[in-house]
Short mmCIF file of C-alpha atoms and ligand atoms in Angstrom, two decimals:
data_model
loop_
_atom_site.label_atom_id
_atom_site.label_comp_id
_atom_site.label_asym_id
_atom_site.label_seq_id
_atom_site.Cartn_x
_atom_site.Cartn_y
_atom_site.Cartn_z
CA UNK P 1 162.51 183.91 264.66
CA UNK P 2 165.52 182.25 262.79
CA UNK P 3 166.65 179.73 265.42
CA UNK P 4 169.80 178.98 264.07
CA UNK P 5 170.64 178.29 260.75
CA UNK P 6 171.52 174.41 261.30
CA UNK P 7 167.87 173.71 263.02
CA UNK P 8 165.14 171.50 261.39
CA UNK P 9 162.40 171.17 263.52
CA UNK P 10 159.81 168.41 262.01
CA UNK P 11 156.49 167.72 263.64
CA UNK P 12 154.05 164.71 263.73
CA UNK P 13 150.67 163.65 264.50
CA UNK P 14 151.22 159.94 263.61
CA UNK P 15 153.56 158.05 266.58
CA UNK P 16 154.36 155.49 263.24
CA UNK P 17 155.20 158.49 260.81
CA UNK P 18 158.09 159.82 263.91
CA UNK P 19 159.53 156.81 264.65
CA UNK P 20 160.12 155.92 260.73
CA UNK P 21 161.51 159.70 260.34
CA UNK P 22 163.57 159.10 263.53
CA UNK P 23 164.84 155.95 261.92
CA UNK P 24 165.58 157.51 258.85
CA UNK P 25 167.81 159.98 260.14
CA UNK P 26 170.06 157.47 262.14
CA UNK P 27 170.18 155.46 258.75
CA UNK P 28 171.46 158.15 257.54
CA UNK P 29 173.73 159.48 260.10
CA UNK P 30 174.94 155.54 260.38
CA UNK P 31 175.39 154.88 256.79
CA UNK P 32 177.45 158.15 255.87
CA UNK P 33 180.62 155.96 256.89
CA UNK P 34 181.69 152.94 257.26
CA UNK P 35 181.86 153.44 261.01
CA UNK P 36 179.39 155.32 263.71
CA UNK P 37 179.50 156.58 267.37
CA UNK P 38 176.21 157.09 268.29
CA UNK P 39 175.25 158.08 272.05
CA UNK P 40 171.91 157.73 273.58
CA UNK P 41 170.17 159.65 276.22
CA UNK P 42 167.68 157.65 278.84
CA UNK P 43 163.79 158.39 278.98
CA UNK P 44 160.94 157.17 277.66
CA UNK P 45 160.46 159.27 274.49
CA UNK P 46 163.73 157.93 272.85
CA UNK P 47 162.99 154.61 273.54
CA UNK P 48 160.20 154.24 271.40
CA UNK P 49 162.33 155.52 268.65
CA UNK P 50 165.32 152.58 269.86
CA UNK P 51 162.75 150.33 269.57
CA UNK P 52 161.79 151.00 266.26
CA UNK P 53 165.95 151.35 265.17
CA UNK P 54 166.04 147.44 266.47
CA UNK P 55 163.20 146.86 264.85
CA UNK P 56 163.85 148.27 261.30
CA UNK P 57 166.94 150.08 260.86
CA UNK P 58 168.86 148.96 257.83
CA UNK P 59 172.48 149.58 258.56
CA UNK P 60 174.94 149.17 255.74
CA UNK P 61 177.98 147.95 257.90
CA UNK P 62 178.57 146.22 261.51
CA UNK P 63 180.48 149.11 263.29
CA UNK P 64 178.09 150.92 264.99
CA UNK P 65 179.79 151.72 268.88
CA UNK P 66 177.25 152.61 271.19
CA UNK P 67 177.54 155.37 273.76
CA UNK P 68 175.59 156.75 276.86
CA UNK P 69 174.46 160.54 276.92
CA UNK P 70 173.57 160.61 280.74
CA UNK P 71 173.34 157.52 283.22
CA UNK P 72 171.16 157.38 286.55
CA UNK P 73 173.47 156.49 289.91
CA UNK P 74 172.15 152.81 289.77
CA UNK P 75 173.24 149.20 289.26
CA UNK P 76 173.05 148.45 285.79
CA UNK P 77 169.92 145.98 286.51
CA UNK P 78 168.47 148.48 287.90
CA UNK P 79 164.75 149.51 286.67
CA UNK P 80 165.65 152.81 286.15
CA UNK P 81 169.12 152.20 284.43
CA UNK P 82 169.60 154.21 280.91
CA UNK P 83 171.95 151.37 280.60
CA UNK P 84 169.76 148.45 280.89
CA UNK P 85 167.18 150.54 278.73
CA UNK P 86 169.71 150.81 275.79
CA UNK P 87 170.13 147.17 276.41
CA UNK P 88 166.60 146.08 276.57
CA UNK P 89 165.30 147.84 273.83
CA UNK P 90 167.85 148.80 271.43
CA UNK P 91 170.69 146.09 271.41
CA UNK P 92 169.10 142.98 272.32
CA UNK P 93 166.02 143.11 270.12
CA UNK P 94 168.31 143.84 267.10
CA UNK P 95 171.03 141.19 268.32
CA UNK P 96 167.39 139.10 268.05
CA UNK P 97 166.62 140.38 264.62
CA UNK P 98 169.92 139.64 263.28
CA UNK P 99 170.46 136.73 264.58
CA UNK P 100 166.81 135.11 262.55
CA UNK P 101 169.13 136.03 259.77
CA UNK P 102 172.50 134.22 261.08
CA UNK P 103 173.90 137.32 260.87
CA UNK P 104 175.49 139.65 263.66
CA UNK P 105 173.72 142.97 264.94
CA UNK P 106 175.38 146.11 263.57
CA UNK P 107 176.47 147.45 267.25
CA UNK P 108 179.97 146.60 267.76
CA UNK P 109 180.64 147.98 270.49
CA UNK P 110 179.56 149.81 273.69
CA UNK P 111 180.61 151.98 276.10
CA UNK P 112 178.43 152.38 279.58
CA UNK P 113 178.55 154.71 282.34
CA UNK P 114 180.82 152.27 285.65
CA UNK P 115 177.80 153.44 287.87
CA UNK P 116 179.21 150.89 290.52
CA UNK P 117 182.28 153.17 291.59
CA UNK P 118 181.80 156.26 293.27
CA UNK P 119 180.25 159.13 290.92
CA UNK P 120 183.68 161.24 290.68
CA UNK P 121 185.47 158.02 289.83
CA UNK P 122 182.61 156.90 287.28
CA UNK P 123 183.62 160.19 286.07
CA UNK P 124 186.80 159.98 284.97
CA UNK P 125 186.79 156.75 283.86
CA UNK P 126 183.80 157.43 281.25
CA UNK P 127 185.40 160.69 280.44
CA UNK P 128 188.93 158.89 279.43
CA UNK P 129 186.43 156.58 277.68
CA UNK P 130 185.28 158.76 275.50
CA UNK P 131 188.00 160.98 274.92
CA UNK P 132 190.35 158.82 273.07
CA UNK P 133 187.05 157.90 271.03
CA UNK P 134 186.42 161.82 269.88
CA UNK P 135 190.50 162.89 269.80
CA UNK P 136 190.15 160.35 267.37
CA UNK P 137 186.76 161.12 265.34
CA UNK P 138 186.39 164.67 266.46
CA UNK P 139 182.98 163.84 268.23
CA UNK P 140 179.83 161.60 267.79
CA UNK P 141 178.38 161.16 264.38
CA UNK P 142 175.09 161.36 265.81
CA UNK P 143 173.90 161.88 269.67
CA UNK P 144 170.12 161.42 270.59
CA UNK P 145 168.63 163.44 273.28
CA UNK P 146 164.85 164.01 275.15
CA UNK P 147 163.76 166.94 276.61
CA UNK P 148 162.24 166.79 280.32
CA UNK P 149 159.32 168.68 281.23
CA UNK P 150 161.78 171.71 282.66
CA UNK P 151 164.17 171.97 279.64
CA UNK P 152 166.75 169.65 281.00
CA UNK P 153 168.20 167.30 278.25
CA UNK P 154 170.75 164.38 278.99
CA UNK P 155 171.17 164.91 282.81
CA UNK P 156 171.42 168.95 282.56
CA UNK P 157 169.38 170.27 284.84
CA UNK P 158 168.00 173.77 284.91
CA UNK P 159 170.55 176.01 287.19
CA UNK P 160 173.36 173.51 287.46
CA UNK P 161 176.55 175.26 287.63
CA UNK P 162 177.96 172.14 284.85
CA UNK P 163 175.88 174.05 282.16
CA UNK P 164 178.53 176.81 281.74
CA UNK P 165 181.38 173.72 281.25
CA UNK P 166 183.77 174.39 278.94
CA UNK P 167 186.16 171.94 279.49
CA UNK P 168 185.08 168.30 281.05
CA UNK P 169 183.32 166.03 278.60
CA UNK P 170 181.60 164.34 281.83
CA UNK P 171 179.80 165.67 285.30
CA UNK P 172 178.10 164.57 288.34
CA UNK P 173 175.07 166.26 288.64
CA UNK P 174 172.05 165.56 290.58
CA UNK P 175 168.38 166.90 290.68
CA UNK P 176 165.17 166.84 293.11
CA UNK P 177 162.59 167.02 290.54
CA UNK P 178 163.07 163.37 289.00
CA UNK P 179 163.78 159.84 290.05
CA UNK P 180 167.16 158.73 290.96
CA UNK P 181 168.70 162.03 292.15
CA UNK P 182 172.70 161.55 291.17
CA UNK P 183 173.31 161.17 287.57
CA UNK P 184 176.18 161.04 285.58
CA UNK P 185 176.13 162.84 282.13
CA UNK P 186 178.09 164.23 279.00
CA UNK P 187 178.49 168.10 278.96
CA UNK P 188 177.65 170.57 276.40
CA UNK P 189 181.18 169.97 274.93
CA UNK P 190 181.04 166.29 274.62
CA UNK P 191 177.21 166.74 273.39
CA UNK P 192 178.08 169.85 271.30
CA UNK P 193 180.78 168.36 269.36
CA UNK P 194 178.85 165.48 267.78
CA UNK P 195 178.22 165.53 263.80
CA UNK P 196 174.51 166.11 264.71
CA UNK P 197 171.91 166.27 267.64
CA UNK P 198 168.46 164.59 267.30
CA UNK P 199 165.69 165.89 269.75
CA UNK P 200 163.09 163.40 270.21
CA UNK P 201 159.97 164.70 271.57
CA UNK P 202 156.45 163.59 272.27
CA UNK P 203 152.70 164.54 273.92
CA UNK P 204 150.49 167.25 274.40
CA UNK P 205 152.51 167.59 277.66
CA UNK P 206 155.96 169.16 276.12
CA UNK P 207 153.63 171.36 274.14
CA UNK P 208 154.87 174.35 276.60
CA UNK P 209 157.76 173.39 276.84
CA UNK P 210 158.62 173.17 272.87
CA UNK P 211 157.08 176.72 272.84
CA UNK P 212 159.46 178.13 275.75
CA UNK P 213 161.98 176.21 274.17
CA UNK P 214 161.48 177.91 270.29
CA UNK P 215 159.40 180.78 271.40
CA UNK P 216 160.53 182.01 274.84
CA UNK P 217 163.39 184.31 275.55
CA UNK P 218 164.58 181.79 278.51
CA UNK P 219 167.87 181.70 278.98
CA UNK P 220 169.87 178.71 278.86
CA UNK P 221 170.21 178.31 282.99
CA UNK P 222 166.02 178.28 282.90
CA UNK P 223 166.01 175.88 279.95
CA UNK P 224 168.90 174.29 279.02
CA UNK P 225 168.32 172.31 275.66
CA UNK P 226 168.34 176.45 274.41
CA UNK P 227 172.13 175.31 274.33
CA UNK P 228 170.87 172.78 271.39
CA UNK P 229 169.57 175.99 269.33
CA UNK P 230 173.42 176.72 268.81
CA UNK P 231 174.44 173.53 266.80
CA UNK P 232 174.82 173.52 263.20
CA UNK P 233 173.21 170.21 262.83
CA UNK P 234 170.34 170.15 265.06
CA UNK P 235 166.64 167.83 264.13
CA UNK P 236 163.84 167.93 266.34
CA UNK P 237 161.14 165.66 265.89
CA UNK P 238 158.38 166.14 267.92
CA UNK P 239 155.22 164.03 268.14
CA UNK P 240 152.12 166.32 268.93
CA UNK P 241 150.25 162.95 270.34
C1 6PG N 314 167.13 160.49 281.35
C2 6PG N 314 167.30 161.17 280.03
C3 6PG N 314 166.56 162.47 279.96
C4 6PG N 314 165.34 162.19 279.10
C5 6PG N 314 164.36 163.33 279.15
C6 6PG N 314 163.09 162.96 278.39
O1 6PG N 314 168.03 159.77 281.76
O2 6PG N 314 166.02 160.63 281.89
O3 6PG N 314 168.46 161.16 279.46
O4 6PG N 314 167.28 163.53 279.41
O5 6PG N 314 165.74 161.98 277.76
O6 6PG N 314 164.03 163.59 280.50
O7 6PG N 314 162.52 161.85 279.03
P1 6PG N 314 161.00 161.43 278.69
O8 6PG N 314 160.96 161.26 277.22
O9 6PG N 314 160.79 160.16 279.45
O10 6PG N 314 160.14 162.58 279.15
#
């Protein structure tokens, strides 16, 4: 079944061997320019992958601005903040790495979810964020993303009326099945528009879900990374352990 013509879909057995592919890709994505606007999703699947960017990614400038796919309605010290995770384990450890070589880490910049203000006004404020940023670069160079055990990816849950967005870049949204119920998170547009999508997936436990998700005939309010299927630049690496 052709997918869509833009789709790679790349799968591993080794953790190692999808972490240095993952890394690969955002060297690539990165070093296309001399400037990047990457956004990150939450989760614990693209973390590993943030961990090995900090790690070992070798960047060819320092002007990488980093954005937030989807945010959890929490102070950012929170334990469950996507923006303390992109802190913890992406831009402090290479701030760390750089900084053994006297050198500054290539992320310039960054751009978090105000999850302190009410969620409508969190809203707008990330929205007029990020708008300026893609009026002027016509969308991210590269936006990472998970996929949840019921097809949601950033914070798009299955059924939510923000799926069929066509304008707003940013939505409230909110959803019983996981922790932290009220989320804030881009929409298809925002996530749509970027140079290219990377799906990072991993264990035996997404196994049905990959298959609904290349296989199935669900539609995009049952599973809504199908939306994904439609970019031209889509890579999904998924780690089978
Ligand atoms: C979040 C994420 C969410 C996540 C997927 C996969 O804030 O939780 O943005 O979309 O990426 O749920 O998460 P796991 O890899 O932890 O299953």
């Amino acid at each position: 079944m052709i997918l869509c013509l833009g789709m790679k879909l790349k799968n591993f057995t080794s953790q190692e061997e999808w972490q240095t592919a993952s890394v690969a890709l955002f060297e690539q994505a990165v070093n296309a320019q001399n400037h990047a606007e990457i956004a990150f999703s939450g989760g614990s699947t693209p973390t590993l992958v943030y961990e090995a960017i900090a790690r070992t990614a070798r960047v060819n400038h320092k002007s990488i601005e980093v954005y937030q796919v989807d945010e959890r309605m929490v102070p950012a010290d929170h334990a469950d903040s996507n923006q303390r995770l992109i802190m913890e384990h992406l831009i402090h450890p290479s701030e760390l790495r750089y900084a053994k070589k006297k050198e500054y880490a290539p992320f310039c910049f960054a751009s978090f979810f105000r999850t302190e203000l009410p969620a409508e006004k969190a809203v707008k404020k990330y929205e007029k964020q990020i708008k300026t940023a893609i009026k002027s670069w016509g969308g991210f160079t590269l936006t990472i993303l998970g996929l949840g055990p019921d097809g949601h990816t950033a914070s798009l849950f299955p059924d939510s009326p923000v799926l069929h967005e066509t304008k707003r870049l940013v939505a409230h949204t909110t959803t019983d099945q996981f922790a932290i119920h009220d989320r804030l998170t881009l929409t298809f547009p925002a996530i749509m528009a970027s140079k290219k999508l990377l799906l990072l997936v991993k264990g035996k436990e997404k196994e049905h879900i990959m298959h609904d998700l290349l296989e199935g005939d669900k539609t995009i309010d049952e599973l809504p990374a199908k939306k994904l299927l439609e970019h031209p630049d889509l890579t999904i690496h998924y780690c089978t352990t």
